[in-house]
XYZ file of C-alpha atoms in Angstrom:
387
model
C -6.697 -25.738 -22.084
C -4.823 -22.883 -23.792
C -5.627 -19.586 -22.161
C -4.524 -16.201 -23.424
C -4.692 -13.258 -20.968
C -4.981 -9.869 -22.648
C -4.401 -6.576 -20.848
C -2.346 -3.424 -21.050
C 0.547 -4.185 -18.576
C 2.139 -7.175 -16.822
C 4.729 -7.752 -14.165
C 7.136 -6.099 -13.312
C 4.561 -3.296 -13.726
C 2.659 -3.385 -10.457
C -1.007 -2.755 -9.943
C -4.180 -4.511 -8.890
C -5.234 -5.852 -12.290
C -1.630 -6.687 -13.232
C -1.285 -8.756 -10.052
C -4.583 -10.482 -10.759
C -3.521 -11.499 -14.279
C -0.184 -12.691 -12.997
C -1.733 -14.774 -10.185
C -4.240 -16.425 -12.622
C -1.656 -17.088 -15.336
C 0.765 -18.746 -12.887
C -1.879 -20.606 -10.927
C -3.483 -21.964 -14.064
C -0.163 -23.134 -15.423
C 0.441 -24.931 -12.111
C -2.835 -26.727 -12.742
C -1.608 -28.002 -16.082
C -3.074 -25.443 -18.486
C -1.075 -23.555 -21.167
C -1.189 -19.913 -20.296
C 0.164 -16.929 -22.205
C -0.080 -13.172 -21.747
C -0.482 -10.462 -24.403
C 0.067 -6.878 -23.202
C 1.829 -3.699 -24.344
C 5.460 -2.754 -23.707
C 6.409 0.433 -21.859
C 7.953 1.760 -25.078
C 7.541 1.480 -28.855
C 9.472 -1.795 -29.409
C 7.843 -5.159 -28.890
C 9.464 -7.998 -26.958
C 8.749 -11.574 -26.058
C 9.760 -12.785 -22.596
C 9.367 -15.684 -20.258
C 8.426 -14.388 -16.819
C 8.228 -16.996 -14.039
C 7.493 -19.617 -16.629
C 4.762 -17.632 -18.420
C 5.309 -16.646 -22.097
C 4.624 -12.897 -22.283
C 4.311 -10.910 -25.487
C 4.683 -7.104 -25.035
C 3.686 -5.268 -28.205
C 5.044 -1.817 -29.057
C 3.248 1.120 -27.423
C 2.492 4.118 -29.666
C 0.981 6.462 -27.027
C -1.207 6.640 -23.899
C -4.784 7.781 -24.313
C -6.571 8.435 -20.975
C -4.245 5.970 -19.180
C -4.893 3.378 -21.865
C -1.820 2.332 -23.926
C -2.499 2.254 -27.701
C -0.743 -0.491 -29.622
C -1.568 -1.359 -33.272
C 0.670 -4.462 -33.184
C -1.551 -5.885 -30.450
C -4.232 -6.243 -33.169
C -1.947 -7.974 -35.599
C -0.420 -10.289 -32.889
C -3.851 -11.362 -31.852
C -4.940 -11.984 -35.459
C -1.881 -14.191 -36.071
C -2.672 -16.308 -33.049
C -6.248 -16.873 -34.156
C -5.199 -17.801 -37.725
C -2.753 -20.407 -36.467
C -4.328 -23.626 -35.266
C -1.119 -24.364 -33.267
C -1.264 -21.076 -31.360
C -5.025 -20.432 -31.196
C -6.228 -20.305 -27.544
C -9.267 -22.142 -26.258
C -10.013 -19.203 -23.977
C -9.254 -15.473 -24.335
C -9.523 -13.684 -20.983
C -9.998 -9.911 -21.266
C -9.620 -7.347 -18.425
C -12.040 -4.412 -18.478
C -11.457 -1.487 -18.755
C -8.825 -1.571 -21.448
C -10.277 -0.220 -24.753
C -7.308 -1.208 -26.991
C -7.527 -4.837 -25.940
C -11.286 -4.983 -26.170
C -11.284 -3.404 -29.676
C -8.515 -5.769 -30.791
C -10.659 -8.677 -29.617
C -13.854 -7.270 -31.124
C -12.285 -6.693 -34.517
C -10.685 -10.200 -34.474
C -14.185 -11.685 -34.567
C -14.306 -10.730 -38.222
C -11.771 -13.509 -38.882
C -14.468 -16.060 -38.055
C -16.249 -15.032 -41.269
C -13.412 -16.836 -43.069
C -14.040 -19.974 -41.106
C -11.503 -19.490 -38.304
C -12.570 -21.149 -35.062
C -13.650 -18.695 -32.466
C -12.189 -19.085 -28.957
C -14.482 -18.703 -25.941
C -14.046 -15.309 -24.280
C -14.176 -14.389 -20.662
C -14.085 -10.779 -19.452
C -13.318 -9.740 -15.859
C -15.175 -6.525 -15.229
C -12.890 -4.722 -12.769
C -14.532 -1.286 -12.714
C -16.881 1.039 -14.494
C -15.206 3.855 -16.461
C -15.743 6.612 -13.878
C -13.651 9.674 -14.541
C -13.062 9.624 -18.325
C -16.662 10.618 -19.202
C -15.726 12.019 -22.698
C -13.911 8.803 -23.539
C -16.906 6.821 -22.303
C -19.244 8.704 -24.645
C -17.158 7.802 -27.594
C -16.506 4.264 -26.474
C -19.905 3.245 -25.132
C -21.209 1.821 -28.470
C -18.155 -0.418 -28.690
C -18.378 -1.321 -24.997
C -21.946 -2.420 -25.422
C -20.945 -4.715 -28.269
C -18.059 -6.148 -26.333
C -20.158 -6.989 -23.263
C -22.852 -8.438 -25.464
C -20.516 -10.723 -27.391
C -18.184 -12.107 -24.700
C -19.343 -15.513 -23.427
C -19.042 -14.842 -19.679
C -18.461 -11.735 -17.557
C -16.665 -12.233 -14.260
C -17.656 -9.706 -11.591
C -15.734 -9.385 -8.427
C -18.806 -8.910 -6.201
C -22.604 -9.192 -6.339
C -22.819 -5.509 -5.404
C -20.998 -4.467 -8.544
C -23.448 -6.393 -10.768
C -26.340 -4.708 -9.001
C -24.943 -1.166 -9.074
C -23.125 -0.976 -12.443
C -25.319 0.540 -15.175
C -23.439 -1.694 -17.679
C -23.880 -4.964 -15.780
C -27.431 -4.661 -14.431
C -29.013 -5.788 -17.710
C -26.387 -8.479 -18.241
C -26.682 -10.217 -14.894
C -27.659 -13.508 -16.534
C -24.205 -13.802 -18.137
C -22.272 -12.590 -15.024
C -20.522 -14.944 -12.644
C -19.237 -13.695 -9.301
C -15.582 -14.551 -8.885
C -13.977 -12.414 -6.166
C -10.326 -11.577 -6.132
C -8.004 -13.548 -3.887
C -4.909 -13.094 -1.780
C -2.068 -15.278 -0.544
C -3.309 -15.803 2.968
C -0.175 -17.377 4.345
C 1.981 -14.504 3.145
C 0.082 -11.957 5.242
C -0.949 -14.174 8.159
C 2.520 -15.444 9.122
C 3.557 -13.133 11.950
C 6.848 -11.241 11.524
C 7.387 -10.522 15.248
C 10.610 -8.534 15.096
C 9.613 -6.363 12.108
C 6.224 -5.689 13.655
C 7.751 -4.599 16.954
C 10.206 -2.313 15.101
C 7.423 -0.639 13.131
C 5.301 -0.110 16.237
C 8.238 1.451 18.092
C 9.229 3.610 15.087
C 5.771 5.039 14.217
C 3.443 4.284 17.104
C 5.500 5.244 20.143
C 2.978 3.575 22.379
C -0.100 4.825 20.441
C -2.393 2.735 18.231
C -1.453 2.717 14.543
C -3.809 3.420 11.654
C -2.688 2.265 8.216
C -3.560 3.332 4.690
C -1.949 1.483 1.799
C -2.444 1.908 -1.933
C -1.729 4.146 -4.888
C -2.207 7.827 -3.943
C -4.954 8.562 -6.452
C -8.012 10.837 -6.300
C -10.542 8.082 -5.649
C -8.762 6.733 -2.567
C -10.179 9.526 -0.375
C -7.148 9.948 1.858
C -8.013 13.637 2.147
C -11.059 12.750 4.195
C -9.095 10.578 6.583
C -6.615 13.449 7.075
C -9.574 15.765 7.816
C -10.944 13.264 10.297
C -7.770 12.876 12.346
C -8.086 16.171 14.388
C -11.579 15.103 15.504
C -10.573 11.679 16.791
C -10.637 11.841 20.613
C -8.417 8.720 21.063
C -4.702 9.108 20.505
C -3.355 7.441 17.378
C -0.813 7.712 14.553
C -1.345 7.177 10.775
C 1.092 5.435 8.436
C 0.570 6.017 4.685
C 2.109 3.410 2.379
C 2.247 4.199 -1.306
C 3.038 6.760 -3.932
C 1.005 8.396 -6.645
C -0.212 11.641 -8.263
C -1.865 12.994 -5.112
C 1.205 12.552 -2.866
C 2.354 16.169 -2.891
C -1.186 17.530 -2.335
C -1.929 15.194 0.543
C 1.465 15.861 2.220
C 0.696 19.600 1.970
C -2.748 18.976 3.458
C -1.288 17.085 6.410
C 1.125 19.998 7.064
C -1.682 22.552 6.810
C -3.722 20.528 9.333
C -0.787 20.369 11.736
C -0.458 16.598 11.477
C 3.218 16.177 10.675
C 3.799 14.544 14.063
C 0.860 12.162 13.569
C 1.035 11.165 9.864
C 3.971 9.356 8.280
C 4.226 9.076 4.491
C 6.639 6.164 4.016
C 6.454 5.776 0.208
C 6.537 2.436 -1.527
C 7.240 -0.646 0.592
C 8.754 -3.847 -0.807
C 6.680 -7.046 -1.040
C 8.717 -8.690 1.732
C 8.100 -5.775 4.111
C 4.451 -5.065 3.405
C 2.865 -7.864 5.623
C 4.620 -6.475 8.672
C 3.016 -3.067 8.136
C -0.434 -4.647 8.104
C 0.375 -6.692 11.235
C 1.719 -3.629 13.044
C -1.486 -1.707 12.395
C -4.396 -1.690 14.837
C -6.911 -0.539 12.193
C -6.691 -0.421 8.412
C -8.576 2.433 6.729
C -9.729 2.579 3.099
C -11.606 5.921 2.868
C -12.362 5.595 -0.860
C -14.711 8.233 -2.314
C -15.430 7.086 -5.870
C -16.624 3.922 -7.612
C -13.189 3.597 -9.214
C -12.436 1.675 -6.026
C -14.304 -1.341 -7.244
C -13.061 -3.976 -4.758
C -10.136 -2.857 -2.595
C -7.730 -5.818 -2.581
C -5.720 -3.994 0.129
C -8.616 -4.886 2.428
C -7.958 -8.592 1.745
C -4.315 -8.145 2.618
C -5.113 -6.280 5.816
C -7.743 -8.822 6.934
C -5.445 -11.740 6.199
C -2.942 -10.073 8.472
C -5.524 -9.891 11.226
C -6.365 -6.224 11.017
C -9.952 -4.889 11.302
C -11.004 -2.546 8.502
C -12.897 0.728 8.218
C -14.091 1.332 4.648
C -16.758 3.291 2.826
C -20.037 2.366 1.230
C -19.666 2.905 -2.543
C -22.091 0.249 -3.860
C -19.011 -1.743 -4.957
C -17.065 -4.707 -3.638
C -15.457 -2.728 -0.760
C -18.375 -3.423 1.529
C -18.755 -6.947 0.148
C -15.258 -7.768 1.405
C -15.467 -5.758 4.660
C -18.700 -6.643 6.480
C -19.807 -3.871 8.755
C -20.003 -4.936 12.365
C -18.337 -8.247 11.538
C -14.810 -7.651 10.130
C -14.824 -3.926 10.608
C -17.009 -0.886 10.083
C -18.445 0.706 6.893
C -19.234 4.438 6.790
C -20.553 6.859 4.132
C -17.893 8.179 1.727
C -16.451 11.699 1.773
C -17.524 12.081 5.426
C -14.669 12.913 7.862
C -17.076 13.061 10.777
C -18.345 9.482 10.208
C -14.760 8.294 9.803
C -13.712 9.948 13.091
C -16.664 8.363 14.923
C -15.891 4.891 13.535
C -12.212 5.197 14.403
C -13.085 6.298 17.949
C -15.389 3.307 18.299
C -12.615 0.877 17.483
C -9.710 2.679 19.083
C -11.512 2.771 22.459
C -12.560 -0.893 22.276
C -9.509 -3.170 21.952
C -11.639 -6.372 22.541
C -13.933 -5.469 19.667
C -10.869 -4.945 17.437
C -9.602 -8.424 18.389
C -12.915 -10.081 17.617
C -13.165 -8.337 14.279
C -9.520 -9.246 13.447
C -10.298 -12.919 14.045
C -13.419 -12.820 11.953
C -11.545 -10.959 9.185
C -8.931 -13.739 8.935
C -11.659 -16.374 8.877
C -13.462 -14.588 6.076
C -10.364 -14.473 3.963
C -9.723 -18.216 4.488
C -13.263 -19.125 3.507
C -13.864 -16.731 0.593
C -10.877 -14.875 -0.702
C -7.774 -17.041 -1.275
C -5.948 -17.253 -4.556
C -6.832 -20.954 -4.700
C -10.551 -20.185 -4.480
C -10.280 -17.398 -7.056
C -8.430 -19.776 -9.432
C -10.902 -22.623 -8.904
C -13.927 -20.434 -9.686
C -12.280 -19.055 -12.749
C -11.127 -22.530 -13.926
C -14.675 -23.812 -13.546
C -15.905 -21.060 -15.906
C -13.252 -21.986 -18.435
C -14.145 -25.688 -18.258
C -17.887 -25.016 -18.531
C -17.326 -22.894 -21.679
C -15.079 -25.446 -23.346
C -17.394 -28.271 -22.440
C -20.384 -26.504 -23.972
C -18.483 -25.784 -27.162
C -17.895 -29.460 -27.935
């Protein structure tokens, strides 16, 4: 099969969706499929590259509109592919939300009026549009048409299908295909690095870990508010950068937490597994539905770390099962976070049991191989039904 992945950015730009597209493109090519990627460049000039064996077209970017790059040449590039029998994909795989890509695909359907064969289309629904409410008002008529006309919608959890106002009425065309993680990368113990991190940040106390982009919906402010009310001694390591970094550092200072909270910035891919392994508890205190899945939970669980997360009606509590792999608490609730942390910090045996069950859950449900196989099956079913 020829598969074209369409989104706004691709590696070396880093992000949850960018990593997902890269993992699928590379894994599908390893399975013998022809995969290509169509995204925007970080500036106005377009380029074509080969990245780890994957042909990547990056069209010129005119501007950013509500975090969505606008590129007119993305439209023309997609049209040229569809008009050429040699370059026409069997499958187009969209990533939502990205209005420019979705509109390019929607407008390309007009080419079928001239007799051009129409590829099957899969859309992975990563998240509702949560914060850009004005944009959603303008875009909602187009979004409805996109969701109605794609052949299959991939949802990352059953909870998101049930709770999303856009997916509830389209459940019959949704397939659950959770995200995956490289289990071996995070499970292989890095003894020396782990010991060094524990000594540097823990100083004999249990370590809490937060990792991710420092954005409004991550809810780190509530974890910081919870720390003074935790009766058990502990330290917190914060991995990541983002627009809320300065505000959250100032909050930690105002709360008198500078000796308990360590903002370490970005951590390289090679170093990240050791941070998860050094942690006694991983905390994802997300407060908005923008946290649709929480792939950092997968990484922590693969490393053998129990998780405390929040109930958002999204995939966060599908991944982390309360009482099994960790604990789930209400969002925006420092008191509930403090109580959950105390429960695990004072019970090392419970933490070990949850850590073992967390690793088992990753192995049985959330590997890259399983994610790829589920997606490949969708592709094959669509192509088979089109014959």
